[in-house]
Amino acid sequence: MKKTIHVSNQGATLDTNRRNFLKLSGVGLAIAGLTMIGCSDDNDFQFPDNNNQVFDLGTGDVGILNYAYALEQLEADFYTKVVNNFYSGISSIEKEIFTDLYHHEVVHRDFFKAAISGVTQNVLPKLEFQYPNVNFNDRNSVLATSKALEDTGVAAYNGAGKYISNPDYLVIAGKIVSVEARHASAIRNLINPGSADFSGDDVIDANGLDLAKEPKDIVMAAGGFIKTSFTWKERGIN
């Protein structure tokens, strides 16, 4: 039986009247109001082994959705910490941008949780994170970490796209990755204003395309931040 999940941003507190760099209304918040067509109730997922408490993301499209949910949990957690205690000397523009990023990532995270919950019981639990090398009171440290997370997020969605079988999910992934790319360019411009770094050679290939990375490489790169263990056996992550 197919299920349709309707998710809007009604539960989020967003200042949609404020004119800022990453507008929360319109294009900036592409995820708001998305509709997800669920997979069959009895297909495309697996339950974790009862004898092993380590969660497995699952198979097929559900595995991809849980993977995206893990990354969105990480980004939402990071920006929550940033906006709850802005670094010393932060400008008003930087506050606006980080607040926008925080709202976007929280909506992304909550969207995935609601969508996955509507099609399977194999929903990734709330993860715990750590930031051993991040000084949240230091501008350079926060911006460098944000840059790494956003660049990684873009490459993750690009790399996972080819594994998605449901075209509706692929459309959603395309909308989210476009927002993540905006985040990445905004952070890069804060680090080096007015430069070409927003589309630097380290993230754009010779064909003018964003880099794409395999899930195994993404999890390895982000693993230092993730305290909660999980596996994704289908993609060789054990």
PDB file of C-alpha atoms in Angstrom:
ATOM      1  CA  MET A   1       0.000   0.000   0.000  1.00  0.00           C
ATOM      2  CA  LYS A   2       1.373   3.383  -1.004  1.00  0.00           C
ATOM      3  CA  LYS A   3       1.339   6.308   1.391  1.00  0.00           C
ATOM      4  CA  THR A   4       1.537  10.006   0.621  1.00  0.00           C
ATOM      5  CA  ILE A   5       3.332  12.214   3.121  1.00  0.00           C
ATOM      6  CA  HIS A   6       2.539  15.927   3.154  1.00  0.00           C
ATOM      7  CA  VAL A   7       5.093  18.014   5.014  1.00  0.00           C
ATOM      8  CA  SER A   8       5.053  21.791   5.352  1.00  0.00           C
ATOM      9  CA  ASN A   9       7.042  24.294   7.360  1.00  0.00           C
ATOM     10  CA  GLN A  10       4.101  25.242   9.584  1.00  0.00           C
ATOM     11  CA  GLY A  11       5.811  23.861  12.662  1.00  0.00           C
ATOM     12  CA  ALA A  12       8.925  25.946  12.196  1.00  0.00           C
ATOM     13  CA  THR A  13       9.292  29.455  13.523  1.00  0.00           C
ATOM     14  CA  LEU A  14      10.561  31.399  10.550  1.00  0.00           C
ATOM     15  CA  ASP A  15      10.907  35.133  10.031  1.00  0.00           C
ATOM     16  CA  THR A  16       9.610  35.171   6.469  1.00  0.00           C
ATOM     17  CA  ASN A  17       9.213  38.958   6.358  1.00  0.00           C
ATOM     18  CA  ARG A  18      12.912  39.661   6.814  1.00  0.00           C
ATOM     19  CA  ARG A  19      14.842  40.470   3.678  1.00  0.00           C
ATOM     20  CA  ASN A  20      18.098  38.603   3.970  1.00  0.00           C
ATOM     21  CA  PHE A  21      20.714  36.855   1.934  1.00  0.00           C
ATOM     22  CA  LEU A  22      19.073  33.448   2.009  1.00  0.00           C
ATOM     23  CA  LYS A  23      15.342  34.223   1.972  1.00  0.00           C
ATOM     24  CA  LEU A  24      13.331  31.739   3.982  1.00  0.00           C
ATOM     25  CA  SER A  25      10.344  32.179   1.726  1.00  0.00           C
ATOM     26  CA  GLY A  26      10.352  31.228  -1.942  1.00  0.00           C
ATOM     27  CA  VAL A  27      13.405  29.644  -3.522  1.00  0.00           C
ATOM     28  CA  GLY A  28      15.580  29.748  -0.408  1.00  0.00           C
ATOM     29  CA  LEU A  29      13.375  27.274   1.451  1.00  0.00           C
ATOM     30  CA  ALA A  30      12.793  24.854  -1.410  1.00  0.00           C
ATOM     31  CA  ILE A  31      11.905  22.030   0.923  1.00  0.00           C
ATOM     32  CA  ALA A  32       8.803  23.678   2.385  1.00  0.00           C
ATOM     33  CA  GLY A  33       5.515  22.149   1.286  1.00  0.00           C
ATOM     34  CA  LEU A  34       7.073  19.142  -0.422  1.00  0.00           C
ATOM     35  CA  THR A  35       5.010  16.028  -0.976  1.00  0.00           C
ATOM     36  CA  MET A  36       6.634  12.617  -0.749  1.00  0.00           C
ATOM     37  CA  ILE A  37       5.103   9.528  -2.313  1.00  0.00           C
ATOM     38  CA  GLY A  38       6.015   6.631  -0.071  1.00  0.00           C
ATOM     39  CA  CYS A  39       7.311   3.214  -1.006  1.00  0.00           C
ATOM     40  CA  SER A  40       5.276   0.114  -0.276  1.00  0.00           C
ATOM     41  CA  ASP A  41       4.774  -0.704   3.391  1.00  0.00           C
ATOM     42  CA  ASP A  42       6.311  -4.144   3.033  1.00  0.00           C
ATOM     43  CA  ASN A  43       9.156  -3.446   0.631  1.00  0.00           C
ATOM     44  CA  ASP A  44      12.485  -1.636   0.510  1.00  0.00           C
ATOM     45  CA  PHE A  45      13.364  -1.767   4.180  1.00  0.00           C
ATOM     46  CA  GLN A  46      14.831  -3.992   6.815  1.00  0.00           C
ATOM     47  CA  PHE A  47      14.660  -3.967  10.578  1.00  0.00           C
ATOM     48  CA  PRO A  48      17.825  -3.843  12.652  1.00  0.00           C
ATOM     49  CA  ASP A  49      19.051  -7.106  14.110  1.00  0.00           C
ATOM     50  CA  ASN A  50      17.467  -7.526  17.549  1.00  0.00           C
ATOM     51  CA  ASN A  51      20.691  -9.079  18.787  1.00  0.00           C
ATOM     52  CA  ASN A  52      22.720  -6.131  17.590  1.00  0.00           C
ATOM     53  CA  GLN A  53      21.828  -2.676  18.836  1.00  0.00           C
ATOM     54  CA  VAL A  54      23.702  -0.943  16.013  1.00  0.00           C
ATOM     55  CA  PHE A  55      21.121   0.482  13.618  1.00  0.00           C
ATOM     56  CA  ASP A  56      21.344  -0.367   9.915  1.00  0.00           C
ATOM     57  CA  LEU A  57      20.057   2.288   7.522  1.00  0.00           C
ATOM     58  CA  GLY A  58      18.242  -0.305   5.437  1.00  0.00           C
ATOM     59  CA  THR A  59      17.993  -1.141   1.773  1.00  0.00           C
ATOM     60  CA  GLY A  60      16.782   0.560  -1.373  1.00  0.00           C
ATOM     61  CA  ASP A  61      15.316   4.028  -1.182  1.00  0.00           C
ATOM     62  CA  VAL A  62      14.725   3.808   2.566  1.00  0.00           C
ATOM     63  CA  GLY A  63      18.461   3.381   3.076  1.00  0.00           C
ATOM     64  CA  ILE A  64      19.067   6.535   1.037  1.00  0.00           C
ATOM     65  CA  LEU A  65      16.464   8.474   3.013  1.00  0.00           C
ATOM     66  CA  ASN A  66      17.948   7.393   6.345  1.00  0.00           C
ATOM     67  CA  TYR A  67      21.386   8.356   5.033  1.00  0.00           C
ATOM     68  CA  ALA A  68      20.148  11.837   4.140  1.00  0.00           C
ATOM     69  CA  TYR A  69      18.395  12.046   7.511  1.00  0.00           C
ATOM     70  CA  ALA A  70      21.670  11.293   9.299  1.00  0.00           C
ATOM     71  CA  LEU A  71      23.446  14.104   7.455  1.00  0.00           C
ATOM     72  CA  GLU A  72      20.613  16.557   8.068  1.00  0.00           C
ATOM     73  CA  GLN A  73      20.645  15.670  11.764  1.00  0.00           C
ATOM     74  CA  LEU A  74      24.338  16.529  11.854  1.00  0.00           C
ATOM     75  CA  GLU A  75      23.920  19.871  10.105  1.00  0.00           C
ATOM     76  CA  ALA A  76      20.906  20.845  12.215  1.00  0.00           C
ATOM     77  CA  ASP A  77      22.781  19.958  15.399  1.00  0.00           C
ATOM     78  CA  PHE A  78      25.829  21.976  14.359  1.00  0.00           C
ATOM     79  CA  TYR A  79      23.882  25.112  13.474  1.00  0.00           C
ATOM     80  CA  THR A  80      21.801  24.815  16.638  1.00  0.00           C
ATOM     81  CA  LYS A  81      25.019  25.088  18.608  1.00  0.00           C
ATOM     82  CA  VAL A  82      26.194  28.014  16.477  1.00  0.00           C
ATOM     83  CA  VAL A  83      23.036  30.120  16.882  1.00  0.00           C
ATOM     84  CA  ASN A  84      22.621  29.320  20.573  1.00  0.00           C
ATOM     85  CA  ASN A  85      26.011  30.853  21.294  1.00  0.00           C
ATOM     86  CA  PHE A  86      27.259  33.035  18.449  1.00  0.00           C
ATOM     87  CA  TYR A  87      31.004  33.431  18.287  1.00  0.00           C
ATOM     88  CA  SER A  88      32.592  36.590  19.597  1.00  0.00           C
ATOM     89  CA  GLY A  89      32.541  39.561  17.212  1.00  0.00           C
ATOM     90  CA  ILE A  90      29.990  38.067  14.818  1.00  0.00           C
ATOM     91  CA  SER A  91      28.470  40.615  12.424  1.00  0.00           C
ATOM     92  CA  SER A  92      24.752  41.145  11.899  1.00  0.00           C
ATOM     93  CA  ILE A  93      25.008  39.723   8.365  1.00  0.00           C
ATOM     94  CA  GLU A  94      26.718  36.597   9.657  1.00  0.00           C
ATOM     95  CA  LYS A  95      24.028  36.201  12.316  1.00  0.00           C
ATOM     96  CA  GLU A  96      21.337  36.386   9.635  1.00  0.00           C
ATOM     97  CA  ILE A  97      23.052  33.835   7.432  1.00  0.00           C
ATOM     98  CA  PHE A  98      23.689  31.352  10.237  1.00  0.00           C
ATOM     99  CA  THR A  99      20.127  31.773  11.494  1.00  0.00           C
ATOM    100  CA  ASP A 100      18.809  31.061   8.005  1.00  0.00           C
ATOM    101  CA  LEU A 101      21.012  27.991   7.682  1.00  0.00           C
ATOM    102  CA  TYR A 102      19.822  26.788  11.084  1.00  0.00           C
ATOM    103  CA  HIS A 103      16.152  27.083  10.074  1.00  0.00           C
ATOM    104  CA  HIS A 104      16.734  25.380   6.725  1.00  0.00           C
ATOM    105  CA  GLU A 105      18.555  22.408   8.230  1.00  0.00           C
ATOM    106  CA  VAL A 106      15.975  21.936  10.989  1.00  0.00           C
ATOM    107  CA  VAL A 107      13.215  21.843   8.364  1.00  0.00           C
ATOM    108  CA  HIS A 108      15.228  19.386   6.256  1.00  0.00           C
ATOM    109  CA  ARG A 109      15.815  17.166   9.289  1.00  0.00           C
ATOM    110  CA  ASP A 110      12.192  17.201  10.404  1.00  0.00           C
ATOM    111  CA  PHE A 111      10.970  16.591   6.871  1.00  0.00           C
ATOM    112  CA  PHE A 112      13.033  13.426   6.532  1.00  0.00           C
ATOM    113  CA  LYS A 113      11.915  12.140   9.917  1.00  0.00           C
ATOM    114  CA  ALA A 114       8.251  12.625   9.056  1.00  0.00           C
ATOM    115  CA  ALA A 115       8.611  11.238   5.547  1.00  0.00           C
ATOM    116  CA  ILE A 116      10.513   8.106   6.553  1.00  0.00           C
ATOM    117  CA  SER A 117       8.177   7.460   9.474  1.00  0.00           C
ATOM    118  CA  GLY A 118       5.270   7.440   7.054  1.00  0.00           C
ATOM    119  CA  VAL A 119       6.636   4.604   4.937  1.00  0.00           C
ATOM    120  CA  THR A 120       8.595   2.352   7.290  1.00  0.00           C
ATOM    121  CA  GLN A 121       9.321   1.559  10.919  1.00  0.00           C
ATOM    122  CA  ASN A 122      13.038   1.455  10.112  1.00  0.00           C
ATOM    123  CA  VAL A 123      13.651   5.090  11.038  1.00  0.00           C
ATOM    124  CA  LEU A 124      17.120   6.188  12.052  1.00  0.00           C
ATOM    125  CA  PRO A 125      17.027   7.215  15.726  1.00  0.00           C
ATOM    126  CA  LYS A 126      18.228  10.558  17.013  1.00  0.00           C
ATOM    127  CA  LEU A 127      22.002  10.599  16.706  1.00  0.00           C
ATOM    128  CA  GLU A 128      24.556  12.021  19.115  1.00  0.00           C
ATOM    129  CA  PHE A 129      27.347  14.236  17.818  1.00  0.00           C
ATOM    130  CA  GLN A 130      30.695  15.563  18.968  1.00  0.00           C
ATOM    131  CA  TYR A 131      32.917  18.413  17.810  1.00  0.00           C
ATOM    132  CA  PRO A 132      36.318  17.746  19.373  1.00  0.00           C
ATOM    133  CA  ASN A 133      38.259  20.142  17.143  1.00  0.00           C
ATOM    134  CA  VAL A 134      35.682  22.913  16.820  1.00  0.00           C
ATOM    135  CA  ASN A 135      35.876  26.105  18.855  1.00  0.00           C
ATOM    136  CA  PHE A 136      32.368  27.532  18.667  1.00  0.00           C
ATOM    137  CA  ASN A 137      33.588  30.883  19.970  1.00  0.00           C
ATOM    138  CA  ASP A 138      36.086  31.271  17.131  1.00  0.00           C
ATOM    139  CA  ARG A 139      34.905  32.614  13.771  1.00  0.00           C
ATOM    140  CA  ASN A 140      37.494  30.785  11.686  1.00  0.00           C
ATOM    141  CA  SER A 141      36.768  27.465  13.364  1.00  0.00           C
ATOM    142  CA  VAL A 142      32.997  27.771  12.897  1.00  0.00           C
ATOM    143  CA  LEU A 143      33.255  28.895   9.281  1.00  0.00           C
ATOM    144  CA  ALA A 144      35.747  26.155   8.390  1.00  0.00           C
ATOM    145  CA  THR A 145      33.503  23.511   9.917  1.00  0.00           C
ATOM    146  CA  SER A 146      30.421  24.918   8.223  1.00  0.00           C
ATOM    147  CA  LYS A 147      32.233  24.916   4.883  1.00  0.00           C
ATOM    148  CA  ALA A 148      33.243  21.283   5.348  1.00  0.00           C
ATOM    149  CA  LEU A 149      29.724  20.216   6.306  1.00  0.00           C
ATOM    150  CA  GLU A 150      28.020  22.048   3.449  1.00  0.00           C
ATOM    151  CA  ASP A 151      30.501  20.875   0.812  1.00  0.00           C
ATOM    152  CA  THR A 152      30.151  17.336   2.130  1.00  0.00           C
ATOM    153  CA  GLY A 153      26.362  17.581   2.048  1.00  0.00           C
ATOM    154  CA  VAL A 154      26.301  18.665  -1.593  1.00  0.00           C
ATOM    155  CA  ALA A 155      28.691  15.885  -2.626  1.00  0.00           C
ATOM    156  CA  ALA A 156      26.634  13.378  -0.618  1.00  0.00           C
ATOM    157  CA  TYR A 157      23.342  14.154  -2.347  1.00  0.00           C
ATOM    158  CA  ASN A 158      25.049  14.186  -5.742  1.00  0.00           C
ATOM    159  CA  GLY A 159      26.672  10.831  -5.087  1.00  0.00           C
ATOM    160  CA  ALA A 160      23.542   9.161  -3.740  1.00  0.00           C
ATOM    161  CA  GLY A 161      21.250  10.279  -6.543  1.00  0.00           C
ATOM    162  CA  LYS A 162      22.109   7.389  -8.825  1.00  0.00           C
ATOM    163  CA  TYR A 163      20.945   4.898  -6.190  1.00  0.00           C
ATOM    164  CA  ILE A 164      17.449   6.382  -5.897  1.00  0.00           C
ATOM    165  CA  SER A 165      14.811   4.371  -7.741  1.00  0.00           C
ATOM    166  CA  ASN A 166      11.701   6.412  -6.936  1.00  0.00           C
ATOM    167  CA  PRO A 167      11.600   9.491  -9.216  1.00  0.00           C
ATOM    168  CA  ASP A 168       9.648  11.447  -6.596  1.00  0.00           C
ATOM    169  CA  TYR A 169      12.503  10.994  -4.140  1.00  0.00           C
ATOM    170  CA  LEU A 170      14.978  12.098  -6.800  1.00  0.00           C
ATOM    171  CA  VAL A 171      13.037  15.325  -7.353  1.00  0.00           C
ATOM    172  CA  ILE A 172      13.074  16.015  -3.607  1.00  0.00           C
ATOM    173  CA  ALA A 173      16.810  15.299  -3.392  1.00  0.00           C
ATOM    174  CA  GLY A 174      17.390  17.738  -6.253  1.00  0.00           C
ATOM    175  CA  LYS A 175      15.487  20.479  -4.444  1.00  0.00           C
ATOM    176  CA  ILE A 176      17.371  19.930  -1.204  1.00  0.00           C
ATOM    177  CA  VAL A 177      20.830  19.750  -2.772  1.00  0.00           C
ATOM    178  CA  SER A 178      20.217  23.080  -4.518  1.00  0.00           C
ATOM    179  CA  VAL A 179      19.607  24.673  -1.106  1.00  0.00           C
ATOM    180  CA  GLU A 180      22.696  22.982   0.336  1.00  0.00           C
ATOM    181  CA  ALA A 181      24.740  24.389  -2.542  1.00  0.00           C
ATOM    182  CA  ARG A 182      23.458  27.880  -1.724  1.00  0.00           C
ATOM    183  CA  HIS A 183      24.572  27.329   1.853  1.00  0.00           C
ATOM    184  CA  ALA A 184      28.022  26.255   0.714  1.00  0.00           C
ATOM    185  CA  SER A 185      28.474  29.300  -1.531  1.00  0.00           C
ATOM    186  CA  ALA A 186      27.278  31.676   1.208  1.00  0.00           C
ATOM    187  CA  ILE A 187      29.788  30.283   3.701  1.00  0.00           C
ATOM    188  CA  ARG A 188      32.592  30.371   1.153  1.00  0.00           C
ATOM    189  CA  ASN A 189      31.804  34.020   0.464  1.00  0.00           C
ATOM    190  CA  LEU A 190      31.991  34.818   4.184  1.00  0.00           C
ATOM    191  CA  ILE A 191      35.415  33.217   4.335  1.00  0.00           C
ATOM    192  CA  ASN A 192      36.743  34.954   1.211  1.00  0.00           C
ATOM    193  CA  PRO A 193      34.355  37.775   0.210  1.00  0.00           C
ATOM    194  CA  GLY A 194      34.043  38.729  -3.428  1.00  0.00           C
ATOM    195  CA  SER A 195      36.206  35.861  -4.644  1.00  0.00           C
ATOM    196  CA  ALA A 196      35.506  32.961  -6.972  1.00  0.00           C
ATOM    197  CA  ASP A 197      35.601  30.522  -4.048  1.00  0.00           C
ATOM    198  CA  PHE A 198      31.830  30.148  -4.118  1.00  0.00           C
ATOM    199  CA  SER A 199      32.421  27.784  -7.042  1.00  0.00           C
ATOM    200  CA  GLY A 200      36.032  26.853  -6.419  1.00  0.00           C
ATOM    201  CA  ASP A 201      37.971  24.211  -8.288  1.00  0.00           C
ATOM    202  CA  ASP A 202      37.950  22.076  -5.139  1.00  0.00           C
ATOM    203  CA  VAL A 203      34.190  21.511  -5.466  1.00  0.00           C
ATOM    204  CA  ILE A 204      33.493  22.083  -9.189  1.00  0.00           C
ATOM    205  CA  ASP A 205      35.009  19.735 -11.749  1.00  0.00           C
ATOM    206  CA  ALA A 206      36.316  20.480 -15.241  1.00  0.00           C
ATOM    207  CA  ASN A 207      32.829  19.921 -16.670  1.00  0.00           C
ATOM    208  CA  GLY A 208      31.357  22.630 -14.453  1.00  0.00           C
ATOM    209  CA  LEU A 209      29.607  20.112 -12.222  1.00  0.00           C
ATOM    210  CA  ASP A 210      29.548  19.781  -8.444  1.00  0.00           C
ATOM    211  CA  LEU A 211      31.570  16.910  -7.079  1.00  0.00           C
ATOM    212  CA  ALA A 212      29.764  13.681  -6.199  1.00  0.00           C
ATOM    213  CA  LYS A 213      31.014  11.290  -3.527  1.00  0.00           C
ATOM    214  CA  GLU A 214      30.037   7.778  -2.577  1.00  0.00           C
ATOM    215  CA  PRO A 215      28.183   7.238   0.720  1.00  0.00           C
ATOM    216  CA  LYS A 216      31.108   5.263   2.136  1.00  0.00           C
ATOM    217  CA  ASP A 217      33.447   8.224   1.584  1.00  0.00           C
ATOM    218  CA  ILE A 218      30.937  10.678   3.030  1.00  0.00           C
ATOM    219  CA  VAL A 219      30.394   8.651   6.198  1.00  0.00           C
ATOM    220  CA  MET A 220      34.155   8.336   6.613  1.00  0.00           C
ATOM    221  CA  ALA A 221      34.563  12.120   6.264  1.00  0.00           C
ATOM    222  CA  ALA A 222      31.736  12.948   8.672  1.00  0.00           C
ATOM    223  CA  GLY A 223      32.463  10.106  11.059  1.00  0.00           C
ATOM    224  CA  GLY A 224      34.517  12.242  13.402  1.00  0.00           C
ATOM    225  CA  PHE A 225      31.398  14.206  14.295  1.00  0.00           C
ATOM    226  CA  ILE A 226      29.047  11.242  14.759  1.00  0.00           C
ATOM    227  CA  LYS A 227      29.110   9.499  18.148  1.00  0.00           C
ATOM    228  CA  THR A 228      26.213   7.106  17.480  1.00  0.00           C
ATOM    229  CA  SER A 229      27.264   4.033  15.535  1.00  0.00           C
ATOM    230  CA  PHE A 230      25.220   2.827  12.574  1.00  0.00           C
ATOM    231  CA  THR A 231      25.776   0.596   9.584  1.00  0.00           C
ATOM    232  CA  TRP A 232      24.651   0.586   5.984  1.00  0.00           C
ATOM    233  CA  LYS A 233      25.536  -2.883   4.850  1.00  0.00           C
ATOM    234  CA  GLU A 234      24.029  -2.409   1.418  1.00  0.00           C
ATOM    235  CA  ARG A 235      26.662   0.278   0.716  1.00  0.00           C
ATOM    236  CA  GLY A 236      29.552  -1.445   2.468  1.00  0.00           C
ATOM    237  CA  ILE A 237      29.409   0.645   5.646  1.00  0.00           C
ATOM    238  CA  ASN A 238      29.835  -1.725   8.566  1.00  0.00           C
TER     239      ASN A 238
END
